[in-house]
PDB file of C-alpha atoms in Angstrom:
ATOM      1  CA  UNK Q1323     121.244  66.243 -35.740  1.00  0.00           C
ATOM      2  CA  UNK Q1324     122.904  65.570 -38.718  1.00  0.00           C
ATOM      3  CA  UNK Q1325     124.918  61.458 -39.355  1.00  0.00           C
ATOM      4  CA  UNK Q1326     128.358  61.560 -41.093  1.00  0.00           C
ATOM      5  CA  UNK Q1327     128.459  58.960 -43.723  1.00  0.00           C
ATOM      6  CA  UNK Q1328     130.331  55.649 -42.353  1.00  0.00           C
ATOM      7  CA  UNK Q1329     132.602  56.167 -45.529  1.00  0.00           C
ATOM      8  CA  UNK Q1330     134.084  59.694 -43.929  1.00  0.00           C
ATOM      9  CA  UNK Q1331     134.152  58.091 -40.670  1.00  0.00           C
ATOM     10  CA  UNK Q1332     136.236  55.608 -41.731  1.00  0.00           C
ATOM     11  CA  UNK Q1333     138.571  58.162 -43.622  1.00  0.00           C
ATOM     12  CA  UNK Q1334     138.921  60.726 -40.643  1.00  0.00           C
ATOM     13  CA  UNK Q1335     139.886  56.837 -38.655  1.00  0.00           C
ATOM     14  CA  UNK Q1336     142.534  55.775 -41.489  1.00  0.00           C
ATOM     15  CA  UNK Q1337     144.108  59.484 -41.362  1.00  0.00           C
ATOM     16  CA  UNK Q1338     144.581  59.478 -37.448  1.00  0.00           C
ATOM     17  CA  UNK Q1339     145.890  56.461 -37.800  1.00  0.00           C
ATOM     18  CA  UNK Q1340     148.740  57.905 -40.395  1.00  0.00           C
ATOM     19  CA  UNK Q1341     149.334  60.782 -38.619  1.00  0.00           C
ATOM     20  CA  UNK Q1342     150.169  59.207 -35.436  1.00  0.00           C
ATOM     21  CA  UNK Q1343     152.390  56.920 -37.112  1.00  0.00           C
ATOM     22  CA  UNK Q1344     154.451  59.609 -38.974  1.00  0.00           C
ATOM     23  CA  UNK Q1345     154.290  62.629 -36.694  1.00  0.00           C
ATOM     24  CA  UNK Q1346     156.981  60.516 -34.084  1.00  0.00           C
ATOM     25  CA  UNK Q1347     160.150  60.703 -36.235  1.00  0.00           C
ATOM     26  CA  UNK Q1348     162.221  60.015 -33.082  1.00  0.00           C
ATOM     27  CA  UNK Q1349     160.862  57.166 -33.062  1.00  0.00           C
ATOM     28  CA  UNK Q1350     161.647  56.050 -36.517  1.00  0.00           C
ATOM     29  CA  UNK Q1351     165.420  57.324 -35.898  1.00  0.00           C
ATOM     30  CA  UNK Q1352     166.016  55.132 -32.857  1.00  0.00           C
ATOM     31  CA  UNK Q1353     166.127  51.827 -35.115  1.00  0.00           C
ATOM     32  CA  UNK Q1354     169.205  53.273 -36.192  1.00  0.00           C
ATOM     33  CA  UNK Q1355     172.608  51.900 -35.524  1.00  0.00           C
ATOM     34  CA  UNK Q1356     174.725  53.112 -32.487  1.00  0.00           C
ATOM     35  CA  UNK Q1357     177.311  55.266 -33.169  1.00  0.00           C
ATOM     36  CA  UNK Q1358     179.170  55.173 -30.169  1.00  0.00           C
ATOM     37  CA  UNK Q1359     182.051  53.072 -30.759  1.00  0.00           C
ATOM     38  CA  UNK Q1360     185.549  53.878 -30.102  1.00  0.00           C
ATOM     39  CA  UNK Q1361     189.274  53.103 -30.774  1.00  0.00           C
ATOM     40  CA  UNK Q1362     191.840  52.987 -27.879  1.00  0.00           C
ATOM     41  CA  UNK Q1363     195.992  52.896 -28.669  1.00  0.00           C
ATOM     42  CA  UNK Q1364     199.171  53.376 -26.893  1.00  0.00           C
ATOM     43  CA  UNK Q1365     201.535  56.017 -28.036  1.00  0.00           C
ATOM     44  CA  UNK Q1366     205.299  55.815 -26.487  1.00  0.00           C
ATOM     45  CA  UNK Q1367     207.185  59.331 -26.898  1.00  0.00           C
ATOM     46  CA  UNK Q1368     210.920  60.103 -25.644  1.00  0.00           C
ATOM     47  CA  UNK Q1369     212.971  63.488 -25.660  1.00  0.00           C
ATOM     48  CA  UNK Q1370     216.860  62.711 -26.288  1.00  0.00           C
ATOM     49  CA  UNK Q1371     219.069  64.848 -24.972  1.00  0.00           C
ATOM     50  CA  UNK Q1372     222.543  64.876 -23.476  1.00  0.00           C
ATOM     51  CA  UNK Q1373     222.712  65.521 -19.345  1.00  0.00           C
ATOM     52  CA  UNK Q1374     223.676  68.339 -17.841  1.00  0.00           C
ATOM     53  CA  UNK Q1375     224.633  67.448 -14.555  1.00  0.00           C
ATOM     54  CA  UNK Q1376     225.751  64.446 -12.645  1.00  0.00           C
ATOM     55  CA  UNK Q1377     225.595  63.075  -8.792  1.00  0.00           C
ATOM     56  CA  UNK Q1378     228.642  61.233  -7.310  1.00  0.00           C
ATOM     57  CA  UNK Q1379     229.016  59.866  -3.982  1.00  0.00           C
ATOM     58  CA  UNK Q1380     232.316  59.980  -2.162  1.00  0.00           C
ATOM     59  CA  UNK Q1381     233.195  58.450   0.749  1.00  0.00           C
ATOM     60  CA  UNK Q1382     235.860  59.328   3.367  1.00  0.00           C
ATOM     61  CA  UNK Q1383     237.203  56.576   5.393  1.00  0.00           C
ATOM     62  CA  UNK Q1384     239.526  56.732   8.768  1.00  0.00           C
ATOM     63  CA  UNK Q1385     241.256  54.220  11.401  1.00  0.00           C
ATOM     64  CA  UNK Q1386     241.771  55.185  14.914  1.00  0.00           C
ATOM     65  CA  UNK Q1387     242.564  53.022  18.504  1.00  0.00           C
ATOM     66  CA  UNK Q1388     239.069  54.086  19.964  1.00  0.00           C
ATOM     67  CA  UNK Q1389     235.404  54.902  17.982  1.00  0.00           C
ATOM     68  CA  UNK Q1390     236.327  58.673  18.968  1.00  0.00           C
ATOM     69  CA  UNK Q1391     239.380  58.565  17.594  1.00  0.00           C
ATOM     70  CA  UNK Q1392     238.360  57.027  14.334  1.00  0.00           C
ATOM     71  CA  UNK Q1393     235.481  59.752  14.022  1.00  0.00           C
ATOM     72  CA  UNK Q1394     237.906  62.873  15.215  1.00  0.00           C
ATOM     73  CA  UNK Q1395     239.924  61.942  12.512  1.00  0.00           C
ATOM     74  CA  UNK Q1396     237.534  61.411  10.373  1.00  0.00           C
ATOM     75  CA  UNK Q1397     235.510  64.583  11.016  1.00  0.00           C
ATOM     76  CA  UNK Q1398     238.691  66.140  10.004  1.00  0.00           C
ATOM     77  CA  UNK Q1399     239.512  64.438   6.416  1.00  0.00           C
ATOM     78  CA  UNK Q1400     236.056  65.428   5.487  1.00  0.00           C
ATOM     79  CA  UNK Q1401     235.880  69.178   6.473  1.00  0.00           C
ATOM     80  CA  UNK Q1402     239.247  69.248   3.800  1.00  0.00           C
ATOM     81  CA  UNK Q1403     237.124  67.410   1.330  1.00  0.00           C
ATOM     82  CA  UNK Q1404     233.814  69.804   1.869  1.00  0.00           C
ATOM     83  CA  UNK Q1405     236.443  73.073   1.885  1.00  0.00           C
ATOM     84  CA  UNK Q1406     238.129  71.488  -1.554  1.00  0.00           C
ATOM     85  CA  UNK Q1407     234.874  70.395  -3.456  1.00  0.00           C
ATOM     86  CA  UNK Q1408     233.283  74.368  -1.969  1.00  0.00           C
ATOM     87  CA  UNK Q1409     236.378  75.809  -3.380  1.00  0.00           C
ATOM     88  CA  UNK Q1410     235.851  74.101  -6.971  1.00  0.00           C
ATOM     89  CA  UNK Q1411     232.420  75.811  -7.373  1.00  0.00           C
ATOM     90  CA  UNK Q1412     230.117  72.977  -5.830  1.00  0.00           C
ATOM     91  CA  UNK Q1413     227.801  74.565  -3.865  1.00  0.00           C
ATOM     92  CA  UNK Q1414     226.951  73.726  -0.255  1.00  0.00           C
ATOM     93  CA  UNK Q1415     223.308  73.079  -0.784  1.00  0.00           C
ATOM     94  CA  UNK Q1416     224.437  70.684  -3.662  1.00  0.00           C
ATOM     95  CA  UNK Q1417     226.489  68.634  -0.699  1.00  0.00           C
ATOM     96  CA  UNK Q1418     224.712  65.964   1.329  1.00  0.00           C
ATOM     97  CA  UNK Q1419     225.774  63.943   3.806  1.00  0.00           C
ATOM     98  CA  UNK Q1420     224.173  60.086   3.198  1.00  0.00           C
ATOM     99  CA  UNK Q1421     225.561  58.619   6.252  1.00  0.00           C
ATOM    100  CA  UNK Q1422     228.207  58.588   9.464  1.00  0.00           C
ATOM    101  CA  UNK Q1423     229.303  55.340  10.952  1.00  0.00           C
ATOM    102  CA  UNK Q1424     232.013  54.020  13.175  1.00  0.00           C
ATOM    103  CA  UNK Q1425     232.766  50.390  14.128  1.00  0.00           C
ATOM    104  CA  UNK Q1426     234.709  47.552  15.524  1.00  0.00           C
ATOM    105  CA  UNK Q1427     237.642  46.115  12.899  1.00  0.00           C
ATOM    106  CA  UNK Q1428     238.115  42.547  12.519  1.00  0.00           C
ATOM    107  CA  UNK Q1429     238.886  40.393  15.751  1.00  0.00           C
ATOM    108  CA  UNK Q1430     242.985  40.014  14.426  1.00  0.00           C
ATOM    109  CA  UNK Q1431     242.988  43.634  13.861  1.00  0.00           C
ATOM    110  CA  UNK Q1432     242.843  46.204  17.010  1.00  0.00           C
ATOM    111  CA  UNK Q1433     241.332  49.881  16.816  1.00  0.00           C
ATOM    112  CA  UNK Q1434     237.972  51.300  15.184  1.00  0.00           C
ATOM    113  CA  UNK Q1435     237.048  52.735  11.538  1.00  0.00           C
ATOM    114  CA  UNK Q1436     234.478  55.808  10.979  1.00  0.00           C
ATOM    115  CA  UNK Q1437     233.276  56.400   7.598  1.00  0.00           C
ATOM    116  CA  UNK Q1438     231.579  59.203   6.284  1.00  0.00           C
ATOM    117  CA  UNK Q1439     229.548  59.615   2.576  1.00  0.00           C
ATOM    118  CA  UNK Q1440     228.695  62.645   1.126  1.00  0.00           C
ATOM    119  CA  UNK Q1441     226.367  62.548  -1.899  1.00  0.00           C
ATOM    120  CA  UNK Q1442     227.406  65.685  -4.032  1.00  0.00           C
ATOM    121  CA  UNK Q1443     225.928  66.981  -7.195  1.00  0.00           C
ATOM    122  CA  UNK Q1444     227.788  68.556 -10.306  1.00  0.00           C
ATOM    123  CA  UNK Q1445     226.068  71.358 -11.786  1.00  0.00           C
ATOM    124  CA  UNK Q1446     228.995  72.151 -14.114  1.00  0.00           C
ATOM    125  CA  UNK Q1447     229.316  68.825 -16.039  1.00  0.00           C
ATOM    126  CA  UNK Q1448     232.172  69.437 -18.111  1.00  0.00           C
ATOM    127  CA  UNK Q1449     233.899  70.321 -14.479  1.00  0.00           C
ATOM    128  CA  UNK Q1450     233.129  66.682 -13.830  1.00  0.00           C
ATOM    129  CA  UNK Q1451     236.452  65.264 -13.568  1.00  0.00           C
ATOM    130  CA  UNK Q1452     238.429  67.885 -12.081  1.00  0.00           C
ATOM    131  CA  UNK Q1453     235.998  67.335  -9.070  1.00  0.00           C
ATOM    132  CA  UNK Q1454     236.676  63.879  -8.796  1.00  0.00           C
ATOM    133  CA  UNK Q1455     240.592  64.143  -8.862  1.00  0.00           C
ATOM    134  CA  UNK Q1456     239.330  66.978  -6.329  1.00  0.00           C
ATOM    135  CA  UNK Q1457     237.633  64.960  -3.966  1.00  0.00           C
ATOM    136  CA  UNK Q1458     240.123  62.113  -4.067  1.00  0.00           C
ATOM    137  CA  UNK Q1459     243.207  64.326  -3.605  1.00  0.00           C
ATOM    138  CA  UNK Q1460     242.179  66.094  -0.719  1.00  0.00           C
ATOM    139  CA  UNK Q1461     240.647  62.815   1.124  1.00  0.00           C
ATOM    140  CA  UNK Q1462     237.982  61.171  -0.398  1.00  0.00           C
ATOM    141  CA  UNK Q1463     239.211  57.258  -0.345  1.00  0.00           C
ATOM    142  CA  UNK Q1464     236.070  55.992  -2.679  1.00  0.00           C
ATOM    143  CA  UNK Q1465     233.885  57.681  -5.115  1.00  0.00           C
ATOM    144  CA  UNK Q1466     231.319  56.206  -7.286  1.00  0.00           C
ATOM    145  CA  UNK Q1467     229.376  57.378 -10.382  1.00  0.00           C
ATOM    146  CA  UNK Q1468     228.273  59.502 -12.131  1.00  0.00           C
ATOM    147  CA  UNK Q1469     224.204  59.546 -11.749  1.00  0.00           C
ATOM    148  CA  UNK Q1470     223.270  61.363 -14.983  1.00  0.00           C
ATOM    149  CA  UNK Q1471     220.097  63.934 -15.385  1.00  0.00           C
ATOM    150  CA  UNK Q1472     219.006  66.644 -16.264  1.00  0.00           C
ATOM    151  CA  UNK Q1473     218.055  69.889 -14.655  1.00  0.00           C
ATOM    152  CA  UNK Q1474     215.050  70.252 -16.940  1.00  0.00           C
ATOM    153  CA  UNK Q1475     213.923  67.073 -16.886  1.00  0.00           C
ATOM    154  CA  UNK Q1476     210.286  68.278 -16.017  1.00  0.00           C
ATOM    155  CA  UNK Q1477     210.127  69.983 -19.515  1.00  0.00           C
ATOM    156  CA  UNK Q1478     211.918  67.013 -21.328  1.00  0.00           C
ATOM    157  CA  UNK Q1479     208.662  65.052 -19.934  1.00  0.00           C
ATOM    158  CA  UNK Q1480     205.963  67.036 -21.002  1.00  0.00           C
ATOM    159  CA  UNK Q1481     207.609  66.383 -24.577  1.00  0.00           C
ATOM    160  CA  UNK Q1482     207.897  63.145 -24.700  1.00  0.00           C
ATOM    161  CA  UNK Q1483     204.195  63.151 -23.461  1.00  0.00           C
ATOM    162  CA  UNK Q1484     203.333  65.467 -26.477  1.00  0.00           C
ATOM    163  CA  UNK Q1485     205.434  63.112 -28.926  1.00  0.00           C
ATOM    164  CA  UNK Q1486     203.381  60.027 -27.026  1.00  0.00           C
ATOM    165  CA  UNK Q1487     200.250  61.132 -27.974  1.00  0.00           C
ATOM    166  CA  UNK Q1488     201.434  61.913 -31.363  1.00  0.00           C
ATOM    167  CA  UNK Q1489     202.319  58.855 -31.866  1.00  0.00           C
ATOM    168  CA  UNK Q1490     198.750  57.208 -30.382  1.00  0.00           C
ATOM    169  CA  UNK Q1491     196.757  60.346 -33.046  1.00  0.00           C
ATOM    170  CA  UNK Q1492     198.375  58.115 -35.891  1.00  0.00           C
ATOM    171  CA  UNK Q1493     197.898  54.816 -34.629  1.00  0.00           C
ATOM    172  CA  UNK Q1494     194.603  55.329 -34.233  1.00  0.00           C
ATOM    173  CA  UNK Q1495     194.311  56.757 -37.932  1.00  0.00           C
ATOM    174  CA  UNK Q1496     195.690  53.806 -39.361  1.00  0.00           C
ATOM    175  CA  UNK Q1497     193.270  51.935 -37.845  1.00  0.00           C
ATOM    176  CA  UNK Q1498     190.316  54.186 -38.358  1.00  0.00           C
ATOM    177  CA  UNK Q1499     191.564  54.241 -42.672  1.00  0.00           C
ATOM    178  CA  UNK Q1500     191.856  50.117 -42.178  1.00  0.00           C
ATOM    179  CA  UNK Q1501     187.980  50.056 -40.762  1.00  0.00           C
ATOM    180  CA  UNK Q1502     186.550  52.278 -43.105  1.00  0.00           C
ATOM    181  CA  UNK Q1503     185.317  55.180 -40.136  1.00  0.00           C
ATOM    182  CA  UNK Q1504     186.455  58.258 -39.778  1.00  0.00           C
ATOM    183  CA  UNK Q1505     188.286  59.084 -36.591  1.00  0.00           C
ATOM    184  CA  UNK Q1506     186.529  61.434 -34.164  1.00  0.00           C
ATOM    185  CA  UNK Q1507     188.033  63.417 -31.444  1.00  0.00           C
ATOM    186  CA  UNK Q1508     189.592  61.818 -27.865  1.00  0.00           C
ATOM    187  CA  UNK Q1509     187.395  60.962 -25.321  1.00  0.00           C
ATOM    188  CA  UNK Q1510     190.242  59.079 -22.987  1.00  0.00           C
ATOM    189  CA  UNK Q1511     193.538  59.971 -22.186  1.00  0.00           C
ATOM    190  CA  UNK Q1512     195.507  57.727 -19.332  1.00  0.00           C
ATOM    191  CA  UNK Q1513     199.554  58.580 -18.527  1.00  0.00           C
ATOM    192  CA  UNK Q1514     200.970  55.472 -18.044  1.00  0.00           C
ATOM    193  CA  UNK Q1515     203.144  56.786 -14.782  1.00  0.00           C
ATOM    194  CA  UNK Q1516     205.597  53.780 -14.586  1.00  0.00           C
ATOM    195  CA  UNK Q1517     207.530  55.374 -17.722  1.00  0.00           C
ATOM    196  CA  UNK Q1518     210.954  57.237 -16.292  1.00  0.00           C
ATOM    197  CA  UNK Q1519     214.515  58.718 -17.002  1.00  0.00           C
ATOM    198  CA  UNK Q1520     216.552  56.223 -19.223  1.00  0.00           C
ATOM    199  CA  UNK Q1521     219.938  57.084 -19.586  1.00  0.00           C
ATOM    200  CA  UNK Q1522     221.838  55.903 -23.003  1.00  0.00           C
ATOM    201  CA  UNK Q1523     225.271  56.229 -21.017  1.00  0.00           C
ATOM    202  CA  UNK Q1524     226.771  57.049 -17.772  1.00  0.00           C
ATOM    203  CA  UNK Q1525     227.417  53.736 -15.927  1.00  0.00           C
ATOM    204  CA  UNK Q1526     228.279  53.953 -12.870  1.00  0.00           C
ATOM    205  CA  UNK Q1527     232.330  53.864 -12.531  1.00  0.00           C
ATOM    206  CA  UNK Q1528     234.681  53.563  -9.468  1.00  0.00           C
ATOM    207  CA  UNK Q1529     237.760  55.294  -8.438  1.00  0.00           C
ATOM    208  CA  UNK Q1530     240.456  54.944  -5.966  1.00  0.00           C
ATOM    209  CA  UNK Q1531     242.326  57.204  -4.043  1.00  0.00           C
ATOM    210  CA  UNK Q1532     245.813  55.945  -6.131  1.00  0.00           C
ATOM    211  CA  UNK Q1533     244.393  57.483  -9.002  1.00  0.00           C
ATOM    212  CA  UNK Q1534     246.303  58.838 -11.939  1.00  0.00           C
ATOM    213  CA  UNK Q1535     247.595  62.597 -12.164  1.00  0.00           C
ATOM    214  CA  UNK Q1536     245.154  62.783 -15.259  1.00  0.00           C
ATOM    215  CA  UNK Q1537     242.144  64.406 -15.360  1.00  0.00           C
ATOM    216  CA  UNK Q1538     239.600  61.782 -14.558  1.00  0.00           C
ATOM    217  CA  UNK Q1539     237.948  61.406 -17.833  1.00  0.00           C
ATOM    218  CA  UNK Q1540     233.825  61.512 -17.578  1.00  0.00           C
ATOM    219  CA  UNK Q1541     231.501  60.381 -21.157  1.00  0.00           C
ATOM    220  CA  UNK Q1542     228.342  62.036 -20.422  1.00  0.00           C
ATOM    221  CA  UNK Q1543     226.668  60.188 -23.628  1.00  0.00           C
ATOM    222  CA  UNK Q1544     222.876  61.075 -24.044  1.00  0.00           C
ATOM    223  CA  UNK Q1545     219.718  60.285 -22.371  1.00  0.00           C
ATOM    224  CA  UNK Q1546     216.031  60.213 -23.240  1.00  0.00           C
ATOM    225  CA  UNK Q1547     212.690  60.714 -21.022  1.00  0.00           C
ATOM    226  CA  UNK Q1548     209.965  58.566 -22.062  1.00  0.00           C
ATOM    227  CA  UNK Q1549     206.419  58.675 -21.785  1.00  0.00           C
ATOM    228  CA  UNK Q1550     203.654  56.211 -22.070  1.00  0.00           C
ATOM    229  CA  UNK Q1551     199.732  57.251 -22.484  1.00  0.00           C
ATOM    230  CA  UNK Q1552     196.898  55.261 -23.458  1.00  0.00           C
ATOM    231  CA  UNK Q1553     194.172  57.185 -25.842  1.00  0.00           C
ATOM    232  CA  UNK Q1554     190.611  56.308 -26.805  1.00  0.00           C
ATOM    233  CA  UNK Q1555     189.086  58.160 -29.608  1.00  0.00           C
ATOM    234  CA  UNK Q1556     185.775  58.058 -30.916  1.00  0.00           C
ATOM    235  CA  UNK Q1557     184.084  57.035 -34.425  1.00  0.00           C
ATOM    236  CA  UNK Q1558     182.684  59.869 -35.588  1.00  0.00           C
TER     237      UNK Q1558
END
């Protein structure tokens, strides 16, 4: 049997020793710092626009000596107020009624009132007024409004969600420039869902049933939908 030399021992020792400590470069890599970081903002978006429709609510309102008397005649003022509102292009499904009540007057007054409220949306806003001189001329004794919106408000929305994020892209650039990292892509989005319908103009307004022979006069103004989101992007 032939004996290695202790010098080439040692030298096949020293090499496994190398080996082992340079074949595992995973293991060298993992002293490396994290990269995993991130950067979270809030972007706000809104779509301004004017409306293009409008909700009023009119009320009808009737005396009589008895509760049926009060709601017979009552039942009657409003039919002429559905037929007159119908006749000026509203549109029955556009017609609600929000309540019906009758009761007592006051104890140094005899007889009963019955009152009857119709909510009733405008399609055709520039129509507006002539609606409301409508309503009030063929029996409506209060009206209130307008409610302004719009019919594509859905759509608005999903703009003012695109502007948001927009908005939260930059922010987050800024920041990224500031920090010296380069911005990676998003890893986060959140809708902040308690964002609405704003409206610019449109206060509510009330009419009587002595109004003017004018046209009842009706400022749409503009309105914007906003949106809200909350973004986190990563460090690339």
């Amino acid at each position: 049997m032939k004996l290695f030399p202790l010098a080439a021992v040692a030298a096949v020792a020293i090499a496994l020793v190398v080996f082992v400590a340079l074949g595992r470069p995973n293991a060298a890599r993992s002293a490396s710092p994290s990269r995993g970081d991130s950067i979270t903002v809030t972007g706000v978006g809104e779509a301004t626009v004017a409306p293009d429709q409008a909700t009023f609510n009119f009320t009808v309102e009737t005396t009589g000596a008895t509760a049926r008397e009060a709601l017979a005649a009552n039942a009657s003022q409003t039919h002429d107020v559905l037929f007159a509102l119908e006749k000026h292009g509203i549109r029955p499904a556009d017609i609600q009624t929000q309540d019906v009540s009758t009761y007592s007057r006051a104890p140094d007054q005899s007889g009963f009132d019955a009152r009857h409220d119709l909510v009733v949306l405008v399609r055709d806003l520039p129509e507006a007024g002539t609606i409301v001189d409508t309503a009030v001329a063929s029996g409506a004794d209060q009206v209130s409004g307008p409610t302004f919106s719009r019919s594509d408000k859905d759509a608005l929305y999903r703009d003012a969600l695109r502007a948001a994020l927009a908005q939260a892209r930059a922010k987050a650039q800024s920041l990224a420039e500031a920090s010296h990292v380069a911005l990676g892509s998003v890893t986060k989005v959140e809708e902040q869902t308690d964002s609405g319908y704003a409206s610019f103009a449109g206060e509510q307004q009330m009419y009587s049933a002595a109004a003017t022979a004018a046209k009842t006069p009706i400022a749409k103004g503009r309105q914007k939908t906003e949106a809200t989101v909350n973004v986190t992007f990563a460090i690339a």
